[in-house]
Amino acid sequence: MKARVHVTLKYGVLDPQGKAIAGALGSLGFSGVEDVRQGKYLELELAETDADKAREQVKAMCEKLLANTVIENYAIELV
Amino acid sequence: MKAAVVVFPGSNRERDIALALQRASYTRPVYVWHGETELPAGTDLVVLPGGFSHGDYLRCGAMAALSPIMDAVKAHAARGGYVLGVCNGFQILAEARLVPGVLMRNASLRFVCRDVHLKVEATDTAFTGGFKPGQVVRVPVAHAEGNYFTDDETLNRIEGEGQVAFRYCDADGAVTEAASPNGSARNIAGVFNAGRNVLGMMPHPENMTEDVVGGTDGAILFDSLAKALA
């Protein structure tokens, strides 16, 4: 089973990298980009075959290591 | 003062810190590998040095915060033992939730390596007892992720509880946005935990302890610790 994890900054947390990317897009002529938020995407290959158990495991991984929940949200997708 | 300096894979300022501690306390600190599970008996002070632990992968300090030794460091802090984290050490303390807040990418997106001025905000602690209230000191920074952030409620609380140790300022002591090398919230350069026995700071006092390198302002912190923990 594969887990896809998106880690994104919470709203209200300043994202200087996203701002720089938005600025770069603007200078390349891509107008109309009002905001960019940069995050992380992780793919995990899991031995677990039960979806509920897998989700629980990945949630624990996110809470402990993959995301810093002070500033980041995470979303888990199982495929 | 019995000090232990934790060495993580990728630490690189452990010798600088050890020299600064030895200079202040006339006692050689012990290096402790991050894979150990216990601190040397009788340790007064644990130091997490600067560097790039685990290559700064994922988030700076995130993996080091889960190192085997960190359970012992947390227990040491919980019983009132002293812990100092400098630069990457501060990032590790923040990831381990031993001090409030997080360190984000510098607002400039650049690695900043230069001297900065700091205003000393609290002088009634073991770390800062040798400074004068409001003293302005000069020490270097060298980091790309030193942009201190936490929510306004936490900022108000730590300011109210005297948990702000240092703020970036200009040479005259004015705390201005321009004086900050990284965009930190309220110019915060160093914070204590609630018990003020744990200090995390981005600047490197250990690299300003001899006239030959440009100044000795950083030595005041190590002298303070040596006196308090004698």
Short mmCIF file of C-alpha atoms in Angstrom, two decimals:
data_model
loop_
_atom_site.label_atom_id
_atom_site.label_comp_id
_atom_site.label_asym_id
_atom_site.label_seq_id
_atom_site.Cartn_x
_atom_site.Cartn_y
_atom_site.Cartn_z
CA MET A 1 0.00 0.00 0.00
CA LYS A 2 1.21 3.48 -0.83
CA ALA A 3 0.61 6.61 1.20
CA ARG A 4 0.84 10.09 -0.24
CA VAL A 5 1.39 12.81 2.32
CA HIS A 6 1.10 16.53 1.69
CA VAL A 7 2.62 18.81 4.31
CA THR A 8 1.58 22.44 4.02
CA LEU A 9 2.09 25.58 6.08
CA LYS A 10 -0.90 26.63 8.16
CA TYR A 11 -2.67 29.78 7.11
CA GLY A 12 -1.31 32.78 8.92
CA VAL A 13 2.23 31.37 8.82
CA LEU A 14 4.43 33.54 6.64
CA ASP A 15 5.90 31.62 3.68
CA PRO A 16 8.90 33.57 2.32
CA GLN A 17 9.65 30.85 -0.25
CA GLY A 18 6.09 30.94 -1.58
CA LYS A 19 6.33 34.72 -1.81
CA ALA A 20 9.59 34.49 -3.77
CA ILE A 21 8.04 31.96 -6.16
CA ALA A 22 5.01 34.21 -6.67
CA GLY A 23 7.38 37.10 -7.42
CA ALA A 24 9.36 34.97 -9.90
CA LEU A 25 6.17 33.87 -11.69
CA GLY A 26 5.12 37.50 -11.98
CA SER A 27 8.47 38.51 -13.45
CA LEU A 28 8.19 35.66 -16.00
CA GLY A 29 4.97 37.20 -17.22
CA PHE A 30 2.52 34.86 -15.49
CA SER A 31 0.17 37.53 -14.27
CA GLY A 32 -2.73 36.95 -11.94
CA VAL A 33 -0.96 34.65 -9.44
CA GLU A 34 -2.31 36.13 -6.25
CA ASP A 35 -0.54 33.87 -3.76
CA VAL A 36 1.76 30.83 -3.66
CA ARG A 37 2.13 28.51 -0.69
CA GLN A 38 4.99 26.02 -0.85
CA GLY A 39 4.75 22.62 0.83
CA LYS A 40 6.20 19.11 0.80
CA TYR A 41 5.00 15.93 -0.83
CA LEU A 42 6.11 12.51 0.44
CA GLU A 43 5.40 9.03 -0.94
CA LEU A 44 5.61 6.14 1.50
CA GLU A 45 5.61 2.46 0.50
CA LEU A 46 3.94 0.56 3.33
CA ALA A 47 3.94 -3.16 4.10
CA GLU A 48 0.55 -2.75 5.78
CA THR A 49 -2.42 -3.84 3.63
CA ASP A 50 -5.27 -2.73 5.91
CA ALA A 51 -6.22 0.84 5.00
CA ASP A 52 -7.39 1.86 8.48
CA LYS A 53 -4.23 0.58 10.12
CA ALA A 54 -2.08 2.17 7.43
CA ARG A 55 -3.79 5.53 7.92
CA GLU A 56 -3.26 5.28 11.66
CA GLN A 57 0.44 4.51 11.18
CA VAL A 58 1.00 7.38 8.76
CA LYS A 59 -0.91 9.76 11.03
CA ALA A 60 1.47 8.83 13.88
CA MET A 61 4.44 9.40 11.53
CA CYS A 62 3.11 12.83 10.62
CA GLU A 63 2.54 13.83 14.23
CA LYS A 64 5.97 12.61 15.34
CA LEU A 65 8.25 13.53 12.46
CA LEU A 66 6.88 14.35 9.02
CA ALA A 67 5.09 17.57 10.01
CA ASN A 68 5.73 20.19 12.66
CA THR A 69 2.17 20.72 13.79
CA VAL A 70 3.04 24.07 15.33
CA ILE A 71 3.19 25.53 11.83
CA GLU A 72 2.18 22.76 9.42
CA ASN A 73 -0.91 20.79 8.41
CA TYR A 74 -0.76 17.38 6.78
CA ALA A 75 -3.09 15.42 4.53
CA ILE A 76 -2.87 11.66 3.99
CA GLU A 77 -4.04 9.85 0.88
CA LEU A 78 -3.84 6.04 0.56
CA VAL A 79 -3.60 4.40 -2.86
CA MET B 1 30.40 23.20 36.12
CA LYS B 2 30.07 19.79 34.55
CA ALA B 3 29.02 20.25 30.95
CA ALA B 4 28.11 17.73 28.27
CA VAL B 5 28.18 18.68 24.58
CA VAL B 6 25.94 16.48 22.43
CA VAL B 7 27.36 15.61 19.02
CA PHE B 8 24.87 14.80 16.25
CA PRO B 9 25.78 13.58 12.77
CA GLY B 10 26.45 16.91 11.06
CA SER B 11 27.22 19.00 14.17
CA ASN B 12 30.18 21.27 13.47
CA ARG B 13 30.47 23.81 16.30
CA GLU B 14 30.96 21.37 19.16
CA ARG B 15 34.66 22.23 19.54
CA ASP B 16 33.96 25.97 19.55
CA ILE B 17 31.40 25.49 22.31
CA ALA B 18 33.70 23.17 24.24
CA LEU B 19 36.55 25.72 24.11
CA ALA B 20 34.24 28.51 25.30
CA LEU B 21 33.00 26.36 28.19
CA GLN B 22 36.53 25.32 29.13
CA ARG B 23 37.75 28.91 29.02
CA ALA B 24 34.97 29.99 31.39
CA SER B 25 34.90 27.07 33.81
CA TYR B 26 38.45 25.63 33.64
CA THR B 27 36.78 22.27 33.16
CA ARG B 28 36.79 20.25 29.98
CA PRO B 29 33.27 19.35 28.85
CA VAL B 30 32.42 15.80 27.84
CA TYR B 31 31.28 15.01 24.31
CA VAL B 32 28.21 12.76 24.16
CA TRP B 33 27.25 11.02 20.92
CA HIS B 34 23.58 11.45 19.99
CA GLY B 35 23.07 7.67 19.97
CA GLU B 36 23.77 7.42 23.70
CA THR B 37 20.79 7.07 26.02
CA GLU B 38 22.27 8.58 29.18
CA LEU B 39 24.11 11.76 30.12
CA PRO B 40 27.28 11.50 32.23
CA ALA B 41 26.40 11.36 35.95
CA GLY B 42 26.34 14.78 37.59
CA THR B 43 25.89 16.77 34.38
CA ASP B 44 24.92 20.39 35.19
CA LEU B 45 24.66 21.73 31.67
CA VAL B 46 23.84 20.07 28.35
CA VAL B 47 24.78 21.94 25.19
CA LEU B 48 23.36 21.23 21.74
CA PRO B 49 25.86 22.82 19.34
CA GLY B 50 25.45 24.38 15.92
CA GLY B 51 25.84 22.60 12.62
CA PHE B 52 23.67 20.80 10.12
CA SER B 53 22.42 17.74 11.98
CA HIS B 54 21.18 15.05 9.58
CA GLY B 55 21.93 17.41 6.70
CA ASP B 56 19.03 19.71 7.69
CA TYR B 57 16.80 17.25 5.81
CA LEU B 58 13.00 17.44 6.22
CA ARG B 59 13.19 20.36 8.69
CA CYS B 60 16.25 21.69 10.52
CA GLY B 61 16.60 19.79 13.78
CA ALA B 62 13.58 17.54 13.20
CA MET B 63 15.45 14.25 13.16
CA ALA B 64 18.00 15.22 15.79
CA ALA B 65 15.09 16.04 18.12
CA LEU B 66 14.20 12.33 18.00
CA SER B 67 17.76 11.08 18.69
CA PRO B 68 18.11 8.50 21.50
CA ILE B 69 19.95 11.03 23.75
CA MET B 70 17.06 13.50 23.59
CA ASP B 71 14.95 11.53 26.10
CA ALA B 72 17.77 11.99 28.61
CA VAL B 73 18.06 15.69 27.69
CA LYS B 74 14.30 16.15 28.21
CA ALA B 75 14.48 14.38 31.59
CA HIS B 76 17.46 16.58 32.56
CA ALA B 77 15.48 19.71 31.64
CA ALA B 78 12.36 18.45 33.42
CA ARG B 79 14.26 18.13 36.70
CA GLY B 80 15.59 21.68 36.37
CA GLY B 81 18.93 20.85 34.71
CA TYR B 82 20.36 23.49 32.37
CA VAL B 83 20.26 23.11 28.59
CA LEU B 84 21.72 25.51 26.00
CA GLY B 85 21.01 25.14 22.29
CA VAL B 86 22.86 27.36 19.82
CA CYS B 87 21.85 27.76 16.17
CA ASN B 88 21.08 24.21 14.99
CA GLY B 89 20.89 23.39 18.71
CA PHE B 90 18.10 25.98 19.03
CA GLN B 91 16.32 24.40 16.06
CA ILE B 92 16.60 21.00 17.77
CA LEU B 93 15.23 22.40 21.06
CA ALA B 94 12.30 23.94 19.19
CA GLU B 95 11.55 20.71 17.32
CA ALA B 96 11.75 18.82 20.63
CA ARG B 97 9.29 21.40 22.07
CA LEU B 98 11.73 22.22 24.86
CA VAL B 99 11.41 25.91 23.98
CA PRO B 100 8.36 27.60 22.41
CA GLY B 101 8.15 28.47 18.71
CA VAL B 102 9.85 27.33 15.51
CA LEU B 103 12.70 28.55 13.29
CA MET B 104 11.67 29.13 9.70
CA ARG B 105 13.56 30.07 6.52
CA ASN B 106 15.10 33.56 6.75
CA ALA B 107 12.79 36.19 5.28
CA SER B 108 15.58 37.09 2.81
CA LEU B 109 15.83 33.39 1.77
CA ARG B 110 19.60 33.79 2.15
CA PHE B 111 22.16 32.22 4.46
CA VAL B 112 23.31 35.08 6.66
CA CYS B 113 26.81 35.01 8.15
CA ARG B 114 27.82 38.24 9.88
CA ASP B 115 28.03 39.98 13.22
CA VAL B 116 24.76 41.20 14.74
CA HIS B 117 23.92 43.24 17.80
CA LEU B 118 21.75 41.79 20.52
CA LYS B 119 19.85 43.49 23.30
CA VAL B 120 19.89 41.46 26.51
CA GLU B 121 16.30 41.22 27.71
CA ALA B 122 16.66 39.14 30.86
CA THR B 123 19.59 39.20 33.27
CA ASP B 124 18.09 37.23 36.17
CA THR B 125 18.94 33.79 34.77
CA ALA B 126 21.88 31.41 35.03
CA PHE B 127 22.71 32.06 31.36
CA THR B 128 22.62 35.84 31.45
CA GLY B 129 23.48 36.88 35.03
CA GLY B 130 26.73 38.54 33.94
CA PHE B 131 25.11 40.93 31.45
CA LYS B 132 23.85 44.36 32.43
CA PRO B 133 20.10 44.95 31.97
CA GLY B 134 19.50 46.15 28.40
CA GLN B 135 23.16 45.64 27.48
CA VAL B 136 23.92 45.64 23.76
CA VAL B 137 26.43 42.98 22.69
CA ARG B 138 27.94 41.96 19.36
CA VAL B 139 28.11 38.31 18.28
CA PRO B 140 27.97 36.52 14.92
CA VAL B 141 25.09 34.64 13.30
CA ALA B 142 25.45 31.99 10.60
CA HIS B 143 22.18 30.46 9.49
CA ALA B 144 19.53 30.18 6.79
CA GLU B 145 16.68 29.12 9.09
CA GLY B 146 16.64 31.51 12.02
CA ASN B 147 13.34 33.25 11.44
CA TYR B 148 11.65 32.81 14.81
CA PHE B 149 7.93 32.29 14.58
CA THR B 150 5.04 31.49 16.86
CA ASP B 151 1.48 32.77 17.21
CA ASP B 152 0.72 36.17 18.79
CA GLU B 153 -0.78 34.62 21.89
CA THR B 154 2.43 32.68 22.59
CA LEU B 155 4.55 35.75 21.79
CA ASN B 156 2.59 37.83 24.28
CA ARG B 157 2.86 35.10 26.89
CA ILE B 158 6.61 34.56 26.57
CA GLU B 159 7.23 38.31 26.62
CA GLY B 160 5.08 38.61 29.74
CA GLU B 161 6.81 35.71 31.47
CA GLY B 162 10.33 37.02 30.80
CA GLN B 163 11.14 34.20 28.41
CA VAL B 164 12.71 36.40 25.75
CA ALA B 165 16.48 36.29 26.28
CA PHE B 166 17.85 38.36 23.39
CA ARG B 167 16.51 40.55 20.58
CA TYR B 168 18.27 41.70 17.42
CA CYS B 169 18.98 45.42 17.55
CA ASP B 170 21.26 47.99 15.96
CA ALA B 171 24.56 49.15 17.45
CA ASP B 172 22.68 51.73 19.54
CA GLY B 173 20.26 49.19 20.95
CA ALA B 174 17.24 50.15 18.82
CA VAL B 175 15.13 47.08 18.09
CA THR B 176 14.21 47.68 14.45
CA GLU B 177 13.17 45.47 11.56
CA ALA B 178 16.32 46.47 9.67
CA ALA B 179 18.48 45.21 12.53
CA SER B 180 17.14 41.68 12.25
CA PRO B 181 19.10 39.32 9.98
CA ASN B 182 16.22 36.91 9.44
CA GLY B 183 12.77 38.44 9.93
CA SER B 184 12.17 36.93 13.39
CA ALA B 185 8.90 37.75 15.13
CA ARG B 186 9.46 40.74 17.42
CA ASN B 187 13.20 40.49 16.65
CA ILE B 188 13.56 37.50 18.95
CA ALA B 189 17.05 35.97 18.82
CA GLY B 190 16.86 33.73 21.89
CA VAL B 191 14.13 32.28 24.12
CA PHE B 192 13.89 30.44 27.40
CA ASN B 193 11.48 27.70 28.41
CA ALA B 194 8.98 28.52 31.16
CA GLY B 195 11.43 27.46 33.89
CA ARG B 196 14.24 29.50 32.26
CA ASN B 197 16.63 26.57 32.65
CA VAL B 198 16.57 25.93 28.88
CA LEU B 199 17.84 28.57 26.43
CA GLY B 200 17.74 28.41 22.65
CA MET B 201 19.49 31.12 20.60
CA MET B 202 20.47 31.55 16.95
CA PRO B 203 23.60 33.72 17.41
CA HIS B 204 26.93 32.10 18.27
CA PRO B 205 28.34 33.46 21.56
CA GLU B 206 31.01 30.73 21.42
CA ASN B 207 32.52 32.43 18.38
CA MET B 208 33.06 35.76 20.15
CA THR B 209 35.10 34.82 23.19
CA GLU B 210 38.60 36.04 22.30
CA ASP B 211 39.93 39.43 21.19
CA VAL B 212 41.79 37.74 18.35
CA VAL B 213 38.46 36.90 16.66
CA GLY B 214 37.06 40.37 17.14
CA GLY B 215 35.53 40.54 20.59
CA THR B 216 34.63 38.86 23.85
CA ASP B 217 30.94 39.71 24.30
CA GLY B 218 30.00 36.05 23.86
CA ALA B 219 32.20 35.02 26.78
CA ILE B 220 29.83 36.79 29.19
CA LEU B 221 27.24 34.04 28.65
CA PHE B 222 29.70 31.24 29.43
CA ASP B 223 31.14 33.17 32.41
CA SER B 224 27.59 33.62 33.72
CA LEU B 225 26.94 29.88 33.48
CA ALA B 226 30.27 28.99 35.08
CA LYS B 227 29.49 31.31 38.00
CA ALA B 228 25.90 30.14 38.43
CA LEU B 229 26.77 26.45 38.18
CA ALA B 230 30.09 26.52 40.03
#
